mmCIF file with all atom_site columns, C-alpha atoms in Angstrom:
data_model
loop_
_atom_site.group_PDB
_atom_site.id
_atom_site.type_symbol
_atom_site.label_atom_id
_atom_site.label_alt_id
_atom_site.label_comp_id
_atom_site.label_asym_id
_atom_site.label_entity_id
_atom_site.label_seq_id
_atom_site.pdbx_PDB_ins_code
_atom_site.Cartn_x
_atom_site.Cartn_y
_atom_site.Cartn_z
_atom_site.occupancy
_atom_site.B_iso_or_equiv
_atom_site.pdbx_formal_charge
_atom_site.auth_seq_id
_atom_site.auth_comp_id
_atom_site.auth_asym_id
_atom_site.auth_atom_id
_atom_site.pdbx_PDB_model_num
ATOM 1   C CA . UNK P 1 1   ? -2.757  63.467  39.126  1.00 63.00 ? 1   UNK P CA 1
ATOM 2   C CA . UNK P 1 2   ? -1.223  62.757  35.785  1.00 67.00 ? 2   UNK P CA 1
ATOM 3   C CA . UNK P 1 3   ? -3.383  62.182  32.749  1.00 75.00 ? 3   UNK P CA 1
ATOM 4   C CA . UNK P 1 4   ? -0.845  60.689  30.305  1.00 75.00 ? 4   UNK P CA 1
ATOM 5   C CA . UNK P 1 5   ? 1.629   57.796  30.137  1.00 76.00 ? 5   UNK P CA 1
ATOM 6   C CA . UNK P 1 6   ? 5.267   58.523  30.614  1.00 86.00 ? 6   UNK P CA 1
ATOM 7   C CA . UNK P 1 7   ? 7.773   57.586  27.950  1.00 86.00 ? 7   UNK P CA 1
ATOM 8   C CA . UNK P 1 8   ? 9.140   54.746  30.116  1.00 88.00 ? 8   UNK P CA 1
ATOM 9   C CA . UNK P 1 9   ? 5.685   53.209  30.568  1.00 88.00 ? 9   UNK P CA 1
ATOM 10  C CA . UNK P 1 10  ? 5.042   53.423  26.851  1.00 88.00 ? 10  UNK P CA 1
ATOM 11  C CA . UNK P 1 11  ? 8.387   51.736  26.025  1.00 92.00 ? 11  UNK P CA 1
ATOM 12  C CA . UNK P 1 12  ? 7.739   48.932  28.542  1.00 93.00 ? 12  UNK P CA 1
ATOM 13  C CA . UNK P 1 13  ? 4.304   48.232  27.060  1.00 92.00 ? 13  UNK P CA 1
ATOM 14  C CA . UNK P 1 14  ? 5.744   48.143  23.506  1.00 94.00 ? 14  UNK P CA 1
ATOM 15  C CA . UNK P 1 15  ? 8.498   45.722  24.595  1.00 96.00 ? 15  UNK P CA 1
ATOM 16  C CA . UNK P 1 16  ? 5.986   43.448  26.353  1.00 95.00 ? 16  UNK P CA 1
ATOM 17  C CA . UNK P 1 17  ? 3.709   43.503  23.312  1.00 95.00 ? 17  UNK P CA 1
ATOM 18  C CA . UNK P 1 18  ? 6.602   42.637  20.966  1.00 95.00 ? 18  UNK P CA 1
ATOM 19  C CA . UNK P 1 19  ? 7.649   39.709  23.212  1.00 95.00 ? 19  UNK P CA 1
ATOM 20  C CA . UNK P 1 20  ? 4.088   38.356  23.211  1.00 95.00 ? 20  UNK P CA 1
ATOM 21  C CA . UNK P 1 21  ? 3.783   38.723  19.418  1.00 95.00 ? 21  UNK P CA 1
ATOM 22  C CA . UNK P 1 22  ? 7.158   36.978  18.903  1.00 94.00 ? 22  UNK P CA 1
ATOM 23  C CA . UNK P 1 23  ? 6.042   33.999  20.995  1.00 94.00 ? 23  UNK P CA 1
ATOM 24  C CA . UNK P 1 24  ? 2.753   33.848  19.112  1.00 95.00 ? 24  UNK P CA 1
ATOM 25  C CA . UNK P 1 25  ? 4.537   33.806  15.741  1.00 95.00 ? 25  UNK P CA 1
ATOM 26  C CA . UNK P 1 26  ? 6.871   31.040  16.936  1.00 94.00 ? 26  UNK P CA 1
ATOM 27  C CA . UNK P 1 27  ? 3.971   28.923  18.176  1.00 95.00 ? 27  UNK P CA 1
ATOM 28  C CA . UNK P 1 28  ? 2.096   29.395  14.881  1.00 95.00 ? 28  UNK P CA 1
ATOM 29  C CA . UNK P 1 29  ? 5.205   28.396  12.897  1.00 95.00 ? 29  UNK P CA 1
ATOM 30  C CA . UNK P 1 30  ? 5.689   25.327  15.095  1.00 96.00 ? 30  UNK P CA 1
ATOM 31  C CA . UNK P 1 31  ? 2.018   24.410  14.675  1.00 95.00 ? 31  UNK P CA 1
ATOM 32  C CA . UNK P 1 32  ? 2.336   24.669  10.878  1.00 96.00 ? 32  UNK P CA 1
ATOM 33  C CA . UNK P 1 33  ? 5.421   22.426  10.931  1.00 95.00 ? 33  UNK P CA 1
ATOM 34  C CA . UNK P 1 34  ? 3.701   19.794  13.061  1.00 96.00 ? 34  UNK P CA 1
ATOM 35  C CA . UNK P 1 35  ? 0.602   19.925  10.834  1.00 96.00 ? 35  UNK P CA 1
ATOM 36  C CA . UNK P 1 36  ? 2.785   19.358  7.773   1.00 95.00 ? 36  UNK P CA 1
ATOM 37  C CA . UNK P 1 37  ? 4.442   16.343  9.418   1.00 94.00 ? 37  UNK P CA 1
ATOM 38  C CA . UNK P 1 38  ? 1.035   15.029  10.463  1.00 94.00 ? 38  UNK P CA 1
ATOM 39  C CA . UNK P 1 39  ? -0.299  15.385  6.905   1.00 94.00 ? 39  UNK P CA 1
ATOM 40  C CA . UNK P 1 40  ? 2.707   13.528  5.469   1.00 89.00 ? 40  UNK P CA 1
ATOM 41  C CA . UNK P 1 41  ? 2.237   10.721  7.978   1.00 90.00 ? 41  UNK P CA 1
ATOM 42  C CA . UNK P 1 42  ? -1.496  10.418  7.318   1.00 92.00 ? 42  UNK P CA 1
ATOM 43  C CA . UNK P 1 43  ? -0.914  10.469  3.539   1.00 90.00 ? 43  UNK P CA 1
ATOM 44  C CA . UNK P 1 44  ? 1.608   7.648   3.951   1.00 86.00 ? 44  UNK P CA 1
ATOM 45  C CA . UNK P 1 45  ? -0.797  5.640   6.100   1.00 90.00 ? 45  UNK P CA 1
ATOM 46  C CA . UNK P 1 46  ? -3.654  6.174   3.638   1.00 92.00 ? 46  UNK P CA 1
ATOM 47  C CA . UNK P 1 47  ? -1.439  5.064   0.737   1.00 90.00 ? 47  UNK P CA 1
ATOM 48  C CA . UNK P 1 48  ? -0.345  2.003   2.724   1.00 90.00 ? 48  UNK P CA 1
ATOM 49  C CA . UNK P 1 49  ? -3.961  1.092   3.521   1.00 93.00 ? 49  UNK P CA 1
ATOM 50  C CA . UNK P 1 50  ? -4.961  1.457   -0.150  1.00 92.00 ? 50  UNK P CA 1
ATOM 51  C CA . UNK P 1 51  ? -2.119  -0.849  -1.211  1.00 91.00 ? 51  UNK P CA 1
ATOM 52  C CA . UNK P 1 52  ? -3.008  -3.388  1.486   1.00 92.00 ? 52  UNK P CA 1
ATOM 53  C CA . UNK P 1 53  ? -6.652  -3.353  0.411   1.00 93.00 ? 53  UNK P CA 1
ATOM 54  C CA . UNK P 1 54  ? -5.753  -3.763  -3.263  1.00 92.00 ? 54  UNK P CA 1
ATOM 55  C CA . UNK P 1 55  ? -3.329  -6.634  -2.665  1.00 92.00 ? 55  UNK P CA 1
ATOM 56  C CA . UNK P 1 56  ? -5.725  -8.314  -0.259  1.00 92.00 ? 56  UNK P CA 1
ATOM 57  C CA . UNK P 1 57  ? -8.623  -8.129  -2.742  1.00 91.00 ? 57  UNK P CA 1
ATOM 58  C CA . UNK P 1 58  ? -6.459  -9.364  -5.619  1.00 91.00 ? 58  UNK P CA 1
ATOM 59  C CA . UNK P 1 59  ? -5.085  -12.345 -3.719  1.00 89.00 ? 59  UNK P CA 1
ATOM 60  C CA . UNK P 1 60  ? -8.236  -13.262 -1.779  1.00 89.00 ? 60  UNK P CA 1
ATOM 61  C CA . UNK P 1 61  ? -10.167 -13.397 -5.084  1.00 88.00 ? 61  UNK P CA 1
ATOM 62  C CA . UNK P 1 62  ? -7.336  -15.087 -7.000  1.00 87.00 ? 62  UNK P CA 1
ATOM 63  C CA . UNK P 1 63  ? -8.138  -18.088 -9.123  1.00 86.00 ? 63  UNK P CA 1
ATOM 64  C CA . UNK P 1 64  ? -4.513  -18.669 -10.121 1.00 86.00 ? 64  UNK P CA 1
ATOM 65  C CA . UNK P 1 65  ? -1.181  -17.237 -9.001  1.00 87.00 ? 65  UNK P CA 1
ATOM 66  C CA . UNK P 1 66  ? 1.929   -17.667 -11.160 1.00 87.00 ? 66  UNK P CA 1
ATOM 67  C CA . UNK P 1 67  ? 5.468   -16.439 -10.728 1.00 86.00 ? 67  UNK P CA 1
ATOM 68  C CA . UNK P 1 68  ? 6.975   -15.146 -13.969 1.00 82.00 ? 68  UNK P CA 1
ATOM 69  C CA . UNK P 1 69  ? 10.284  -14.281 -12.390 1.00 78.00 ? 69  UNK P CA 1
ATOM 70  C CA . UNK P 1 70  ? 11.674  -14.568 -8.879  1.00 84.00 ? 70  UNK P CA 1
ATOM 71  C CA . UNK P 1 71  ? 14.335  -11.898 -8.870  1.00 79.00 ? 71  UNK P CA 1
ATOM 72  C CA . UNK P 1 72  ? 16.659  -11.051 -6.022  1.00 85.00 ? 72  UNK P CA 1
ATOM 73  C CA . UNK P 1 73  ? 14.700  -7.944  -5.015  1.00 86.00 ? 73  UNK P CA 1
ATOM 74  C CA . UNK P 1 74  ? 11.572  -8.004  -7.178  1.00 89.00 ? 74  UNK P CA 1
ATOM 75  C CA . UNK P 1 75  ? 9.165   -10.780 -8.135  1.00 87.00 ? 75  UNK P CA 1
ATOM 76  C CA . UNK P 1 76  ? 6.923   -10.663 -11.190 1.00 90.00 ? 76  UNK P CA 1
ATOM 77  C CA . UNK P 1 77  ? 3.525   -12.157 -10.376 1.00 91.00 ? 77  UNK P CA 1
ATOM 78  C CA . UNK P 1 78  ? 0.563   -12.973 -12.635 1.00 90.00 ? 78  UNK P CA 1
ATOM 79  C CA . UNK P 1 79  ? -2.805  -13.455 -10.947 1.00 91.00 ? 79  UNK P CA 1
ATOM 80  C CA . UNK P 1 80  ? -6.192  -14.282 -12.388 1.00 90.00 ? 80  UNK P CA 1
ATOM 81  C CA . UNK P 1 81  ? -8.622  -12.611 -10.026 1.00 90.00 ? 81  UNK P CA 1
ATOM 82  C CA . UNK P 1 82  ? -12.185 -11.374 -9.739  1.00 90.00 ? 82  UNK P CA 1
ATOM 83  C CA . UNK P 1 83  ? -10.950 -7.985  -8.499  1.00 88.00 ? 83  UNK P CA 1
ATOM 84  C CA . UNK P 1 84  ? -10.843 -5.399  -11.291 1.00 88.00 ? 84  UNK P CA 1
ATOM 85  C CA . UNK P 1 85  ? -10.086 -1.670  -11.457 1.00 83.00 ? 85  UNK P CA 1
ATOM 86  C CA . UNK P 1 86  ? -11.255 -1.395  -15.040 1.00 85.00 ? 86  UNK P CA 1
ATOM 87  C CA . UNK P 1 87  ? -14.487 -3.437  -15.127 1.00 84.00 ? 87  UNK P CA 1
ATOM 88  C CA . UNK P 1 88  ? -12.964 -6.521  -16.707 1.00 86.00 ? 88  UNK P CA 1
ATOM 89  C CA . UNK P 1 89  ? -14.425 -9.938  -16.042 1.00 87.00 ? 89  UNK P CA 1
ATOM 90  C CA . UNK P 1 90  ? -11.880 -12.140 -14.246 1.00 88.00 ? 90  UNK P CA 1
ATOM 91  C CA . UNK P 1 91  ? -8.855  -10.150 -15.402 1.00 89.00 ? 91  UNK P CA 1
ATOM 92  C CA . UNK P 1 92  ? -5.268  -11.273 -15.383 1.00 91.00 ? 92  UNK P CA 1
ATOM 93  C CA . UNK P 1 93  ? -3.230  -8.949  -13.189 1.00 92.00 ? 93  UNK P CA 1
ATOM 94  C CA . UNK P 1 94  ? 0.533   -8.642  -13.486 1.00 91.00 ? 94  UNK P CA 1
ATOM 95  C CA . UNK P 1 95  ? 2.521   -7.056  -10.654 1.00 92.00 ? 95  UNK P CA 1
ATOM 96  C CA . UNK P 1 96  ? 5.926   -5.859  -11.760 1.00 92.00 ? 96  UNK P CA 1
ATOM 97  C CA . UNK P 1 97  ? 8.524   -3.382  -10.500 1.00 92.00 ? 97  UNK P CA 1
ATOM 98  C CA . UNK P 1 98  ? 10.066  -1.498  -13.401 1.00 89.00 ? 98  UNK P CA 1
ATOM 99  C CA . UNK P 1 99  ? 13.782  -0.942  -12.914 1.00 86.00 ? 99  UNK P CA 1
ATOM 100 C CA . UNK P 1 100 ? 13.844  2.368   -14.803 1.00 88.00 ? 100 UNK P CA 1
ATOM 101 C CA . UNK P 1 101 ? 11.710  4.217   -12.263 1.00 90.00 ? 101 UNK P CA 1
ATOM 102 C CA . UNK P 1 102 ? 11.377  1.691   -9.371  1.00 92.00 ? 102 UNK P CA 1
ATOM 103 C CA . UNK P 1 103 ? 7.583   1.819   -9.555  1.00 94.00 ? 103 UNK P CA 1
ATOM 104 C CA . UNK P 1 104 ? 5.395   -1.173  -8.723  1.00 93.00 ? 104 UNK P CA 1
ATOM 105 C CA . UNK P 1 105 ? 2.844   -1.348  -11.515 1.00 93.00 ? 105 UNK P CA 1
ATOM 106 C CA . UNK P 1 106 ? -0.388  -3.301  -11.660 1.00 93.00 ? 106 UNK P CA 1
ATOM 107 C CA . UNK P 1 107 ? -1.179  -4.282  -15.239 1.00 90.00 ? 107 UNK P CA 1
ATOM 108 C CA . UNK P 1 108 ? -4.695  -5.572  -15.837 1.00 91.00 ? 108 UNK P CA 1
ATOM 109 C CA . UNK P 1 109 ? -5.643  -7.481  -18.977 1.00 87.00 ? 109 UNK P CA 1
ATOM 110 C CA . UNK P 1 110 ? -8.565  -9.670  -20.068 1.00 85.00 ? 110 UNK P CA 1
ATOM 111 C CA . UNK P 1 111 ? -6.119  -12.184 -21.565 1.00 82.00 ? 111 UNK P CA 1
ATOM 112 C CA . UNK P 1 112 ? -3.262  -14.068 -19.947 1.00 78.00 ? 112 UNK P CA 1
ATOM 113 C CA . UNK P 1 113 ? -0.790  -12.688 -22.478 1.00 75.00 ? 113 UNK P CA 1
ATOM 114 C CA . UNK P 1 114 ? -0.666  -8.914  -22.286 1.00 68.00 ? 114 UNK P CA 1
ATOM 115 C CA . UNK P 1 115 ? -1.193  -7.567  -25.798 1.00 64.00 ? 115 UNK P CA 1
ATOM 116 C CA . UNK P 1 116 ? 0.958   -4.446  -26.111 1.00 60.00 ? 116 UNK P CA 1
ATOM 117 C CA . UNK P 1 117 ? 0.288   -4.098  -29.846 1.00 62.00 ? 117 UNK P CA 1
ATOM 118 C CA . UNK P 1 118 ? -3.498  -3.905  -29.563 1.00 67.00 ? 118 UNK P CA 1
ATOM 119 C CA . UNK P 1 119 ? -3.440  -2.097  -26.194 1.00 64.00 ? 119 UNK P CA 1
ATOM 120 C CA . UNK P 1 120 ? -5.717  -4.615  -24.505 1.00 76.00 ? 120 UNK P CA 1
ATOM 121 C CA . UNK P 1 121 ? -4.461  -3.787  -21.030 1.00 81.00 ? 121 UNK P CA 1
ATOM 122 C CA . UNK P 1 122 ? -4.677  -1.069  -18.399 1.00 86.00 ? 122 UNK P CA 1
ATOM 123 C CA . UNK P 1 123 ? -2.011  -0.238  -15.872 1.00 85.00 ? 123 UNK P CA 1
ATOM 124 C CA . UNK P 1 124 ? -1.790  1.666   -12.620 1.00 89.00 ? 124 UNK P CA 1
ATOM 125 C CA . UNK P 1 125 ? 1.202   2.875   -10.652 1.00 92.00 ? 125 UNK P CA 1
ATOM 126 C CA . UNK P 1 126 ? 0.818   1.390   -7.183  1.00 91.00 ? 126 UNK P CA 1
ATOM 127 C CA . UNK P 1 127 ? 3.948   2.388   -5.220  1.00 91.00 ? 127 UNK P CA 1
ATOM 128 C CA . UNK P 1 128 ? 6.938   4.547   -6.143  1.00 92.00 ? 128 UNK P CA 1
ATOM 129 C CA . UNK P 1 129 ? 10.568  4.069   -5.044  1.00 92.00 ? 129 UNK P CA 1
ATOM 130 C CA . UNK P 1 130 ? 10.147  0.334   -4.404  1.00 93.00 ? 130 UNK P CA 1
ATOM 131 C CA . UNK P 1 131 ? 13.261  -1.295  -3.001  1.00 93.00 ? 131 UNK P CA 1
ATOM 132 C CA . UNK P 1 132 ? 11.829  -4.787  -2.457  1.00 93.00 ? 132 UNK P CA 1
ATOM 133 C CA . UNK P 1 133 ? 8.732   -6.622  -3.719  1.00 93.00 ? 133 UNK P CA 1
ATOM 134 C CA . UNK P 1 134 ? 8.575   -10.292 -2.809  1.00 93.00 ? 134 UNK P CA 1
ATOM 135 C CA . UNK P 1 135 ? 5.713   -12.791 -2.743  1.00 91.00 ? 135 UNK P CA 1
ATOM 136 C CA . UNK P 1 136 ? 6.225   -16.089 -0.967  1.00 90.00 ? 136 UNK P CA 1
ATOM 137 C CA . UNK P 1 137 ? 3.947   -19.116 -0.945  1.00 88.00 ? 137 UNK P CA 1
ATOM 138 C CA . UNK P 1 138 ? 3.924   -21.784 1.715   1.00 85.00 ? 138 UNK P CA 1
ATOM 139 C CA . UNK P 1 139 ? 1.121   -24.288 2.304   1.00 81.00 ? 139 UNK P CA 1
ATOM 140 C CA . UNK P 1 140 ? -1.418  -22.143 0.488   1.00 77.00 ? 140 UNK P CA 1
ATOM 141 C CA . UNK P 1 141 ? -0.513  -18.943 2.347   1.00 84.00 ? 141 UNK P CA 1
ATOM 142 C CA . UNK P 1 142 ? 0.766   -15.988 0.387   1.00 88.00 ? 142 UNK P CA 1
ATOM 143 C CA . UNK P 1 143 ? 3.141   -13.681 2.222   1.00 91.00 ? 143 UNK P CA 1
ATOM 144 C CA . UNK P 1 144 ? 3.676   -10.351 0.488   1.00 92.00 ? 144 UNK P CA 1
ATOM 145 C CA . UNK P 1 145 ? 6.528   -8.084  1.545   1.00 93.00 ? 145 UNK P CA 1
ATOM 146 C CA . UNK P 1 146 ? 7.036   -4.605  0.087   1.00 93.00 ? 146 UNK P CA 1
ATOM 147 C CA . UNK P 1 147 ? 9.712   -2.138  1.088   1.00 93.00 ? 147 UNK P CA 1
ATOM 148 C CA . UNK P 1 148 ? 9.574   1.368   -0.375  1.00 91.00 ? 148 UNK P CA 1
ATOM 149 C CA . UNK P 1 149 ? 11.371  4.620   0.345   1.00 89.00 ? 149 UNK P CA 1
ATOM 150 C CA . UNK P 1 150 ? 8.563   6.828   1.689   1.00 82.00 ? 150 UNK P CA 1
ATOM 151 C CA . UNK P 1 151 ? 6.275   4.076   2.959   1.00 85.00 ? 151 UNK P CA 1
ATOM 152 C CA . UNK P 1 152 ? 6.208   1.937   6.069   1.00 88.00 ? 152 UNK P CA 1
ATOM 153 C CA . UNK P 1 153 ? 7.079   -1.683  5.217   1.00 90.00 ? 153 UNK P CA 1
ATOM 154 C CA . UNK P 1 154 ? 4.107   -3.765  4.103   1.00 90.00 ? 154 UNK P CA 1
ATOM 155 C CA . UNK P 1 155 ? 3.675   -7.328  5.311   1.00 91.00 ? 155 UNK P CA 1
ATOM 156 C CA . UNK P 1 156 ? 0.540   -9.147  4.236   1.00 90.00 ? 156 UNK P CA 1
ATOM 157 C CA . UNK P 1 157 ? -0.271  -12.794 4.973   1.00 91.00 ? 157 UNK P CA 1
ATOM 158 C CA . UNK P 1 158 ? -3.227  -14.137 2.978   1.00 88.00 ? 158 UNK P CA 1
ATOM 159 C CA . UNK P 1 159 ? -4.959  -17.506 2.998   1.00 84.00 ? 159 UNK P CA 1
ATOM 160 C CA . UNK P 1 160 ? -7.276  -17.486 -0.042  1.00 74.00 ? 160 UNK P CA 1
ATOM 161 C CA . UNK P 1 161 ? -10.741 -19.061 0.334   1.00 72.00 ? 161 UNK P CA 1
ATOM 162 C CA . UNK P 1 162 ? -10.014 -21.276 -2.683  1.00 61.00 ? 162 UNK P CA 1
ATOM 163 C CA . UNK P 1 163 ? -7.304  -22.971 -0.619  1.00 55.00 ? 163 UNK P CA 1
ATOM 164 C CA . UNK P 1 164 ? -9.713  -23.447 2.286   1.00 51.00 ? 164 UNK P CA 1
ATOM 165 C CA . UNK P 1 165 ? -12.352 -25.088 0.081   1.00 49.00 ? 165 UNK P CA 1
ATOM 166 C CA . UNK P 1 166 ? -9.691  -27.315 -1.523  1.00 46.00 ? 166 UNK P CA 1
ATOM 167 C CA . UNK P 1 167 ? -8.381  -28.311 1.904   1.00 42.00 ? 167 UNK P CA 1
ATOM 168 C CA . UNK P 1 168 ? -11.887 -29.228 3.096   1.00 40.00 ? 168 UNK P CA 1
ATOM 169 C CA . UNK P 1 169 ? -12.579 -31.334 0.020   1.00 36.00 ? 169 UNK P CA 1
ATOM 170 C CA . UNK P 1 170 ? -9.217  -33.066 0.279   1.00 36.00 ? 170 UNK P CA 1
ATOM 171 C CA . UNK P 1 171 ? -9.735  -33.693 3.994   1.00 37.00 ? 171 UNK P CA 1
ATOM 172 C CA . UNK P 1 172 ? -13.161 -35.244 3.357   1.00 38.00 ? 172 UNK P CA 1
ATOM 173 C CA . UNK P 1 173 ? -11.812 -37.501 0.619   1.00 40.00 ? 173 UNK P CA 1
ATOM 174 C CA . UNK P 1 174 ? -8.926  -38.627 2.808   1.00 42.00 ? 174 UNK P CA 1
ATOM 175 C CA . UNK P 1 175 ? -11.300 -39.602 5.618   1.00 42.00 ? 175 UNK P CA 1
ATOM 176 C CA . UNK P 1 176 ? -13.547 -41.573 3.255   1.00 42.00 ? 176 UNK P CA 1
ATOM 177 C CA . UNK P 1 177 ? -10.635 -43.381 1.641   1.00 40.00 ? 177 UNK P CA 1
ATOM 178 C CA . UNK P 1 178 ? -9.232  -44.296 5.046   1.00 40.00 ? 178 UNK P CA 1
ATOM 179 C CA . UNK P 1 179 ? -12.569 -45.712 6.193   1.00 39.00 ? 179 UNK P CA 1
ATOM 180 C CA . UNK P 1 180 ? -13.128 -47.749 3.025   1.00 39.00 ? 180 UNK P CA 1
ATOM 181 C CA . UNK P 1 181 ? -9.524  -48.947 2.909   1.00 42.00 ? 181 UNK P CA 1
ATOM 182 C CA . UNK P 1 182 ? -9.508  -50.294 6.510   1.00 40.00 ? 182 UNK P CA 1
#
């Protein structure tokens, strides 16, 4: 009986071990790649959800909505809202895409006119690489559409409660005037 491995047996075991290790390294590399893609996707979804939440809270709590400029690709919107990042009471919020860096900025100020000289405003970068930022209004609904490079398109349809309460009051007055007029 032999007590040692032959050279051929030793070479075969080394080759089998190297094949197994190669497959393990490839699977680990593939797992790292898929994890990186997964992280990018989840970061994009989290960013999208944050933007949706911010826009929803700004518009649902809006007291007034004004268009400063309706550009071809970018609107400039001024909202007076109860939603504040910087602890301001009923701030005026301006949404604007700056052409220099294509960033949608949210500028919050306690006054309707943003005072650049006295720095009575705060701003936040909301989305980078914005290609399209449009806000449409129809029958009290606000439809917001944002298209950005690294973000899934954002569509948001909002019916503010202020419109609902106005519609109820108007509807009640119309019914009373019809009854008294007939």
